[in-house]
mmCIF file with all atom_site columns, C-alpha atoms in Angstrom:
data_model
loop_
_atom_site.group_PDB
_atom_site.id
_atom_site.type_symbol
_atom_site.label_atom_id
_atom_site.label_alt_id
_atom_site.label_comp_id
_atom_site.label_asym_id
_atom_site.label_entity_id
_atom_site.label_seq_id
_atom_site.pdbx_PDB_ins_code
_atom_site.Cartn_x
_atom_site.Cartn_y
_atom_site.Cartn_z
_atom_site.occupancy
_atom_site.B_iso_or_equiv
_atom_site.pdbx_formal_charge
_atom_site.auth_seq_id
_atom_site.auth_comp_id
_atom_site.auth_asym_id
_atom_site.auth_atom_id
_atom_site.pdbx_PDB_model_num
ATOM 1   C CA . GLN A 1 1   ? -15.233 -9.538  5.076   1.00 0.00 ? 1   GLN A CA 1
ATOM 2   C CA . VAL A 1 2   ? -11.124 -8.323  5.210   1.00 0.00 ? 2   VAL A CA 1
ATOM 3   C CA . GLN A 1 3   ? -10.068 -6.217  8.312   1.00 0.00 ? 3   GLN A CA 1
ATOM 4   C CA . LEU A 1 4   ? -6.791  -4.408  7.593   1.00 0.00 ? 4   LEU A CA 1
ATOM 5   C CA . VAL A 1 5   ? -4.098  -2.963  10.190  1.00 0.00 ? 5   VAL A CA 1
ATOM 6   C CA . GLU A 1 6   ? -1.160  -1.264  9.130   1.00 0.00 ? 6   GLU A CA 1
ATOM 7   C CA . SER A 1 7   ? 2.031   -0.431  10.893  1.00 0.00 ? 7   SER A CA 1
ATOM 8   C CA . GLY A 1 8   ? 5.543   0.875   10.708  1.00 0.00 ? 8   GLY A CA 1
ATOM 9   C CA . GLY A 1 9   ? 5.047   4.505   9.971   1.00 0.00 ? 9   GLY A CA 1
ATOM 10  C CA . GLY A 1 10  ? 7.175   7.043   11.404  1.00 0.00 ? 10  GLY A CA 1
ATOM 11  C CA . LEU A 1 11  ? 9.768   9.951   11.074  1.00 0.00 ? 11  LEU A CA 1
ATOM 12  C CA . VAL A 1 12  ? 12.860  9.501   8.979   1.00 0.00 ? 12  VAL A CA 1
ATOM 13  C CA . GLN A 1 13  ? 15.289  11.890  7.213   1.00 0.00 ? 13  GLN A CA 1
ATOM 14  C CA . ALA A 1 14  ? 15.433  11.915  3.474   1.00 0.00 ? 14  ALA A CA 1
ATOM 15  C CA . GLY A 1 15  ? 17.419  9.304   1.822   1.00 0.00 ? 15  GLY A CA 1
ATOM 16  C CA . GLY A 1 16  ? 16.193  6.836   4.371   1.00 0.00 ? 16  GLY A CA 1
ATOM 17  C CA . SER A 1 17  ? 14.038  3.792   4.767   1.00 0.00 ? 17  SER A CA 1
ATOM 18  C CA . LEU A 1 18  ? 10.648  2.624   5.984   1.00 0.00 ? 18  LEU A CA 1
ATOM 19  C CA . ARG A 1 19  ? 9.004   -0.453  6.173   1.00 0.00 ? 19  ARG A CA 1
ATOM 20  C CA . LEU A 1 20  ? 5.123   -0.556  6.395   1.00 0.00 ? 20  LEU A CA 1
ATOM 21  C CA . SER A 1 21  ? 3.050   -3.786  7.096   1.00 0.00 ? 21  SER A CA 1
ATOM 22  C CA . CYS A 1 22  ? -0.542  -4.454  6.634   1.00 0.00 ? 22  CYS A CA 1
ATOM 23  C CA . ALA A 1 23  ? -2.132  -7.287  8.628   1.00 0.00 ? 23  ALA A CA 1
ATOM 24  C CA . ALA A 1 24  ? -5.113  -8.678  7.194   1.00 0.00 ? 24  ALA A CA 1
ATOM 25  C CA . SER A 1 25  ? -7.709  -10.719 9.006   1.00 0.00 ? 25  SER A CA 1
ATOM 26  C CA . GLY A 1 26  ? -9.807  -13.419 6.686   1.00 0.00 ? 26  GLY A CA 1
ATOM 27  C CA . ARG A 1 27  ? -9.235  -16.980 5.429   1.00 0.00 ? 27  ARG A CA 1
ATOM 28  C CA . THR A 1 28  ? -9.353  -15.571 2.048   1.00 0.00 ? 28  THR A CA 1
ATOM 29  C CA . PHE A 1 29  ? -6.701  -12.726 1.929   1.00 0.00 ? 29  PHE A CA 1
ATOM 30  C CA . SER A 1 30  ? -4.732  -14.607 -0.853  1.00 0.00 ? 30  SER A CA 1
ATOM 31  C CA . SER A 1 31  ? -7.964  -14.159 -3.362  1.00 0.00 ? 31  SER A CA 1
ATOM 32  C CA . TYR A 1 32  ? -7.735  -10.414 -2.963  1.00 0.00 ? 32  TYR A CA 1
ATOM 33  C CA . SER A 1 33  ? -5.643  -7.902  -4.785  1.00 0.00 ? 33  SER A CA 1
ATOM 34  C CA . MET A 1 34  ? -4.005  -5.356  -2.635  1.00 0.00 ? 34  MET A CA 1
ATOM 35  C CA . ALA A 1 35  ? -2.379  -2.152  -2.571  1.00 0.00 ? 35  ALA A CA 1
ATOM 36  C CA . TRP A 1 36  ? -0.690  0.952   -1.032  1.00 0.00 ? 36  TRP A CA 1
ATOM 37  C CA . PHE A 1 37  ? -2.404  4.381   -1.238  1.00 0.00 ? 37  PHE A CA 1
ATOM 38  C CA . ARG A 1 38  ? -1.352  7.527   0.296   1.00 0.00 ? 38  ARG A CA 1
ATOM 39  C CA . GLN A 1 39  ? -2.867  11.141  1.269   1.00 0.00 ? 39  GLN A CA 1
ATOM 40  C CA . ALA A 1 40  ? -0.697  13.964  2.091   1.00 0.00 ? 40  ALA A CA 1
ATOM 41  C CA . PRO A 1 41  ? -2.263  17.166  3.208   1.00 0.00 ? 41  PRO A CA 1
ATOM 42  C CA . GLY A 1 42  ? -4.748  19.065  1.219   1.00 0.00 ? 42  GLY A CA 1
ATOM 43  C CA . LYS A 1 43  ? -4.274  16.455  -1.674  1.00 0.00 ? 43  LYS A CA 1
ATOM 44  C CA . GLU A 1 44  ? -6.376  13.459  -2.953  1.00 0.00 ? 44  GLU A CA 1
ATOM 45  C CA . ARG A 1 45  ? -5.841  10.039  -1.936  1.00 0.00 ? 45  ARG A CA 1
ATOM 46  C CA . GLU A 1 46  ? -3.274  8.642   -4.650  1.00 0.00 ? 46  GLU A CA 1
ATOM 47  C CA . TYR A 1 47  ? -2.262  4.954   -5.678  1.00 0.00 ? 47  TYR A CA 1
ATOM 48  C CA . VAL A 1 48  ? 1.365   4.109   -4.662  1.00 0.00 ? 48  VAL A CA 1
ATOM 49  C CA . ALA A 1 49  ? 1.787   0.296   -5.499  1.00 0.00 ? 49  ALA A CA 1
ATOM 50  C CA . GLY A 1 50  ? -0.185  -2.806  -6.099  1.00 0.00 ? 50  GLY A CA 1
ATOM 51  C CA . ILE A 1 51  ? 0.161   -6.680  -6.046  1.00 0.00 ? 51  ILE A CA 1
ATOM 52  C CA . ARG A 1 52  ? -2.196  -9.366  -7.260  1.00 0.00 ? 52  ARG A CA 1
ATOM 53  C CA . TRP A 1 53  ? -2.752  -12.932 -5.590  1.00 0.00 ? 53  TRP A CA 1
ATOM 54  C CA . SER A 1 54  ? -0.246  -14.141 -8.276  1.00 0.00 ? 54  SER A CA 1
ATOM 55  C CA . GLY A 1 55  ? 2.393   -11.518 -7.088  1.00 0.00 ? 55  GLY A CA 1
ATOM 56  C CA . TYR A 1 56  ? 2.030   -9.576  -10.075 1.00 0.00 ? 56  TYR A CA 1
ATOM 57  C CA . THR A 1 57  ? 3.075   -5.891  -9.166  1.00 0.00 ? 57  THR A CA 1
ATOM 58  C CA . ASN A 1 58  ? 2.522   -2.501  -10.156 1.00 0.00 ? 58  ASN A CA 1
ATOM 59  C CA . TYR A 1 59  ? 3.549   1.100   -9.206  1.00 0.00 ? 59  TYR A CA 1
ATOM 60  C CA . VAL A 1 60  ? 3.152   4.374   -9.637  1.00 0.00 ? 60  VAL A CA 1
ATOM 61  C CA . ASP A 1 61  ? 6.063   6.396   -11.764 1.00 0.00 ? 61  ASP A CA 1
ATOM 62  C CA . SER A 1 62  ? 7.273   8.407   -8.558  1.00 0.00 ? 62  SER A CA 1
ATOM 63  C CA . VAL A 1 63  ? 8.017   5.306   -6.532  1.00 0.00 ? 63  VAL A CA 1
ATOM 64  C CA . LYS A 1 64  ? 9.627   2.979   -9.276  1.00 0.00 ? 64  LYS A CA 1
ATOM 65  C CA . GLY A 1 65  ? 13.070  1.763   -8.166  1.00 0.00 ? 65  GLY A CA 1
ATOM 66  C CA . ARG A 1 66  ? 12.544  3.007   -4.277  1.00 0.00 ? 66  ARG A CA 1
ATOM 67  C CA . PHE A 1 67  ? 9.494   1.284   -2.994  1.00 0.00 ? 67  PHE A CA 1
ATOM 68  C CA . THR A 1 68  ? 8.853   -2.538  -3.075  1.00 0.00 ? 68  THR A CA 1
ATOM 69  C CA . ILE A 1 69  ? 5.490   -4.317  -2.457  1.00 0.00 ? 69  ILE A CA 1
ATOM 70  C CA . SER A 1 70  ? 5.353   -7.733  -1.466  1.00 0.00 ? 70  SER A CA 1
ATOM 71  C CA . ARG A 1 71  ? 2.968   -10.105 0.314   1.00 0.00 ? 71  ARG A CA 1
ATOM 72  C CA . ASP A 1 72  ? 3.018   -13.323 2.292   1.00 0.00 ? 72  ASP A CA 1
ATOM 73  C CA . ASN A 1 73  ? -0.222  -15.136 1.816   1.00 0.00 ? 73  ASN A CA 1
ATOM 74  C CA . THR A 1 74  ? 0.783   -17.690 4.787   1.00 0.00 ? 74  THR A CA 1
ATOM 75  C CA . LYS A 1 75  ? 0.883   -14.877 7.181   1.00 0.00 ? 75  LYS A CA 1
ATOM 76  C CA . ASN A 1 76  ? -1.848  -12.868 5.676   1.00 0.00 ? 76  ASN A CA 1
ATOM 77  C CA . THR A 1 77  ? 0.634   -9.703  5.654   1.00 0.00 ? 77  THR A CA 1
ATOM 78  C CA . LEU A 1 78  ? 1.313   -7.135  2.929   1.00 0.00 ? 78  LEU A CA 1
ATOM 79  C CA . THR A 1 79  ? 4.426   -5.013  3.030   1.00 0.00 ? 79  THR A CA 1
ATOM 80  C CA . LEU A 1 80  ? 5.904   -1.753  1.577   1.00 0.00 ? 80  LEU A CA 1
ATOM 81  C CA . GLN A 1 81  ? 9.574   -1.547  1.850   1.00 0.00 ? 81  GLN A CA 1
ATOM 82  C CA . MET A 1 82  ? 10.426  2.195   1.064   1.00 0.00 ? 82  MET A CA 1
ATOM 83  C CA . ASN A 1 83  ? 13.795  3.271   0.298   1.00 0.00 ? 83  ASN A CA 1
ATOM 84  C CA . SER A 1 84  ? 15.630  6.695   -0.959  1.00 0.00 ? 84  SER A CA 1
ATOM 85  C CA . LEU A 1 85  ? 12.877  8.409   0.882   1.00 0.00 ? 85  LEU A CA 1
ATOM 86  C CA . LYS A 1 86  ? 11.902  12.235  -0.143  1.00 0.00 ? 86  LYS A CA 1
ATOM 87  C CA . PRO A 1 87  ? 10.232  14.990  1.763   1.00 0.00 ? 87  PRO A CA 1
ATOM 88  C CA . GLU A 1 88  ? 7.402   14.461  -0.788  1.00 0.00 ? 88  GLU A CA 1
ATOM 89  C CA . ASP A 1 89  ? 6.575   10.856  0.096   1.00 0.00 ? 89  ASP A CA 1
ATOM 90  C CA . THR A 1 90  ? 5.628   12.278  3.467   1.00 0.00 ? 90  THR A CA 1
ATOM 91  C CA . ALA A 1 91  ? 1.664   11.357  3.961   1.00 0.00 ? 91  ALA A CA 1
ATOM 92  C CA . ILE A 1 92  ? -0.881  8.941   5.669   1.00 0.00 ? 92  ILE A CA 1
ATOM 93  C CA . TYR A 1 93  ? -0.118  5.566   3.879   1.00 0.00 ? 93  TYR A CA 1
ATOM 94  C CA . TYR A 1 94  ? -3.263  2.998   3.625   1.00 0.00 ? 94  TYR A CA 1
ATOM 95  C CA . CYS A 1 95  ? -3.465  -0.490  2.588   1.00 0.00 ? 95  CYS A CA 1
ATOM 96  C CA . ALA A 1 96  ? -6.545  -1.578  0.488   1.00 0.00 ? 96  ALA A CA 1
ATOM 97  C CA . ALA A 1 97  ? -8.144  -4.866  -0.844  1.00 0.00 ? 97  ALA A CA 1
ATOM 98  C CA . THR A 1 98  ? -10.390 -5.509  -3.667  1.00 0.00 ? 98  THR A CA 1
ATOM 99  C CA . GLN A 1 99  ? -11.428 -8.690  -5.114  1.00 0.00 ? 99  GLN A CA 1
ATOM 100 C CA . ARG A 1 100 ? -11.170 -7.232  -8.673  1.00 0.00 ? 100 ARG A CA 1
ATOM 101 C CA . ARG A 1 101 ? -7.932  -6.704  -10.417 1.00 0.00 ? 101 ARG A CA 1
ATOM 102 C CA . VAL A 1 102 ? -5.094  -4.569  -9.463  1.00 0.00 ? 102 VAL A CA 1
ATOM 103 C CA . THR A 1 103 ? -6.209  -0.824  -10.087 1.00 0.00 ? 103 THR A CA 1
ATOM 104 C CA . GLN A 1 104 ? -4.979  2.511   -9.449  1.00 0.00 ? 104 GLN A CA 1
ATOM 105 C CA . LEU A 1 105 ? -8.918  3.597   -8.916  1.00 0.00 ? 105 LEU A CA 1
ATOM 106 C CA . LYS A 1 106 ? -9.573  4.084   -5.199  1.00 0.00 ? 106 LYS A CA 1
ATOM 107 C CA . ASP A 1 107 ? -13.173 3.592   -5.499  1.00 0.00 ? 107 ASP A CA 1
ATOM 108 C CA . GLU A 1 108 ? -12.580 0.076   -6.872  1.00 0.00 ? 108 GLU A CA 1
ATOM 109 C CA . TYR A 1 109 ? -11.210 -1.143  -3.312  1.00 0.00 ? 109 TYR A CA 1
ATOM 110 C CA . ASP A 1 110 ? -13.808 -2.479  -1.089  1.00 0.00 ? 110 ASP A CA 1
ATOM 111 C CA . TYR A 1 111 ? -11.541 -2.732  2.575   1.00 0.00 ? 111 TYR A CA 1
ATOM 112 C CA . TRP A 1 112 ? -9.243  -0.143  3.852   1.00 0.00 ? 112 TRP A CA 1
ATOM 113 C CA . GLY A 1 113 ? -7.110  0.332   6.767   1.00 0.00 ? 113 GLY A CA 1
ATOM 114 C CA . GLN A 1 114 ? -6.739  3.295   9.442   1.00 0.00 ? 114 GLN A CA 1
ATOM 115 C CA . GLY A 1 115 ? -3.615  4.432   7.814   1.00 0.00 ? 115 GLY A CA 1
ATOM 116 C CA . THR A 1 116 ? -0.042  4.986   9.415   1.00 0.00 ? 116 THR A CA 1
ATOM 117 C CA . GLN A 1 117 ? 1.635   8.245   9.168   1.00 0.00 ? 117 GLN A CA 1
ATOM 118 C CA . VAL A 1 118 ? 5.083   8.547   7.129   1.00 0.00 ? 118 VAL A CA 1
ATOM 119 C CA . THR A 1 119 ? 6.988   11.934  7.534   1.00 0.00 ? 119 THR A CA 1
ATOM 120 C CA . VAL A 1 120 ? 10.203  12.642  5.684   1.00 0.00 ? 120 VAL A CA 1
ATOM 121 C CA . SER A 1 121 ? 12.255  15.464  6.812   1.00 0.00 ? 121 SER A CA 1
ATOM 122 C CA . SER A 1 122 ? 14.897  17.196  4.634   1.00 0.00 ? 122 SER A CA 1
#
């Protein structure tokens, strides 16, 4: 079992930065693939970025070069550094965990946090 708690969301102007964190419980955090998803009002939850236990990372095209996903297995923490934010990045951001490989398919993830709101004003 893994419990996930996100933090770090907020309101920022376009072009600004935010750093999201996800604290995970459980002694096997390092064995999980982790990911960030987001859901904007009226839209499906979409994949943003993922990271394997080995450090391999993967990003959706719309955030490449702006967002960086990282993890600290000693602190059971997942992070998403978001730079050059755009109004279209506005959404609730969720961290998720799976014992499978990193995938963009949300149904492959077994554990989810409660989400943290990110709002980017123009």
